[in-house]
Amino acid sequence: SPATRAGASAVPGENQPSSRDGWDARSVLCHRAAPVRLLYIAPEMAPFAKTGGLADVLGALPRQMHRLGHDVRVFLPAYAQIDRRKYRLRPLPGLGPVQIQLGSRRFSVGIASAILPGTDLEIYFVYSPELFSRSSIYTADGDEHLRFLVLSFAALEACRRLRFAPDVVHCHDWQTALVPLALKSSYARDPVLSRARSLLTIHNLQYQGIFPAQVLPETGLGRAAHLFHQDYLKQGHLSFLLHGVLYADGITTVSPRYSQEIQSPEHGAGLDPFLRMRKSTVVGILNGVDYDEWSPENDPFIPHAYGATDLSGKERNKAALLGALGLEYRRGTPVIGSVTRMVGQKGLDLLAGVLGRLLRRQSFQFVLLGSGEHHLEEMFGALQRTFPRQVCFYRGYSNELAHLIEAGADMFVMPSRYEPCGLNQLYSLRYGTVPIVHKTGGLADTVQLFNSRTGRGTGFPFDNHDAQGLTWGIQAALAHYKDPATWRKVMQNGMAQDFSWAVQAKQYEQLYERLQRL
Ligand code: ADP
Ligand code: GLC
């Protein structure tokens, strides 16, 4: 276990090798063993607070790093949505309120902690009811930028108080994207933080955190105003993510394909010139899966366990799923499932149109769990009214039902316009629930077209994001489903894939080591 956990000071210069050179020498001598001090700052983390896949990644990657012996600290907001009793959140002893001055606003925040279930890893929560007791995790409120600046600065300030000197500060999405600039300006000479390297992971380039230029003094980085992108400011905008792209020592995206896509104008969301400028720094590392949480062999949320060698439980889960949703189970009728945030990214408008036409002609059922934009919810509400025996749209959020859909559906459809990684296709592969996906981003990296001649392939990716493309994907899957032996092969090919974090985390580990040598 790292020296810091054994009680030694985490601040270089006290009782550890004092210079960067000291550390480098150690990592060269005993490469595998050198523990890295890692600070994660993120807006979501499973199981505490989750809206999408970012939470799953934070729920797994720091845990994996902790398992590998690194010294890990994670900070997230103490949202009112977090079940404080269940997770036993407690104020951190000895650490009084942290003061943060952002322009004319002063915030006094507490730091609480809880143990990540199933581990002995302590997680820190930034407590500020004024900022984090809202009806949702993300808001469109006028102080949204302040909420996440307070998270970012509270994490850095708490590290100073705890005398925890991170080697790498790993930031996630726009909410924490000003941290690299803060480290290079306000904290450049700080005894605890000056040596930290920053890593920004872009989970979704479309969410950039763009605010009016007038908020600049409220970023707490007013003295570094010259380091902000001046043309953008003149145009009246301040983009958090842009500055992360400009100043982070390392940048990752959550799949290799997406790291390339976002360097093109089509997928670059206006940031592609900057990403191209920094292309030697941009690396795609595919997300992993936490198979402790997502495996049909030991999933507490599903009534019948099953595995690749005995698939009988899957059919029984299908009956249970349909029963739970009020649809009739008919042997031999395939069920297509989906679990998703209902936003433009996910291609649900295309899906509703295509399903409307296919359901008239072909025999299958469709179940959807999700919530989001009103017009998309309306579309699926209408589809359910038109096909009440074939379609069930469960509007809402339910982890339990998400697991049951993975286990009970035969196919899983993800017609995303773009998809930085996507986790549900990875869960689907493990559950033998054959993915039908648009060939984009992480979906393209993880699902291979099934070829009945060679018997290889795991699903049905389609090239063109249009009605013809998606119709082809669904029809190809439905056609193969009719032949049970072929279908079993597609399922088993998918179930044999391994996207575990144990593998993926190694790539982050290597990157953390490289960053320290910068
Ligand atoms: P994104 O992060 O873009 O939403 P991902 O595929 O990476 O997409 O991750 C989505 C995660 O959120 C998955 O774990 C999925 O099961 C979960 N999820 C999304 N919507 C719901 C919902 N309505 N109920 C339960 N889980 C959901
Ligand atoms: C984002 C992306 C999704 C990715 C997730 C976790 O929400 O939309 O594709 O899997 O982050 O990285």
XYZ file of C-alpha atoms in Angstrom, residues 101-103 149 153 178 181-182 185-186 213-228 230 233 238:
29
model
C -13.674 33.509 -3.258
C -15.087 33.752 -6.768
C -15.191 37.405 -7.841
C -16.082 26.023 -9.884
C -11.549 24.799 -6.062
C -10.804 25.015 -15.696
C -5.623 26.448 -16.096
C -5.950 26.997 -12.334
C -1.754 29.945 -12.894
C -3.072 30.342 -9.322
C -17.750 36.339 -21.064
C -18.799 38.533 -18.133
C -18.471 35.571 -15.756
C -14.667 35.675 -16.111
C -14.049 37.437 -12.767
C -16.276 34.824 -11.105
C -14.015 31.993 -12.263
C -11.565 32.968 -9.532
C -8.983 33.170 -12.304
C -9.341 36.893 -13.020
C -5.605 37.420 -12.589
C -5.013 34.913 -15.351
C -7.422 36.707 -17.701
C -4.685 36.920 -20.344
C -4.522 33.115 -20.458
C -8.133 32.805 -21.584
C -9.235 36.257 -26.183
C -14.095 36.415 -24.938
C -16.296 31.786 -22.051
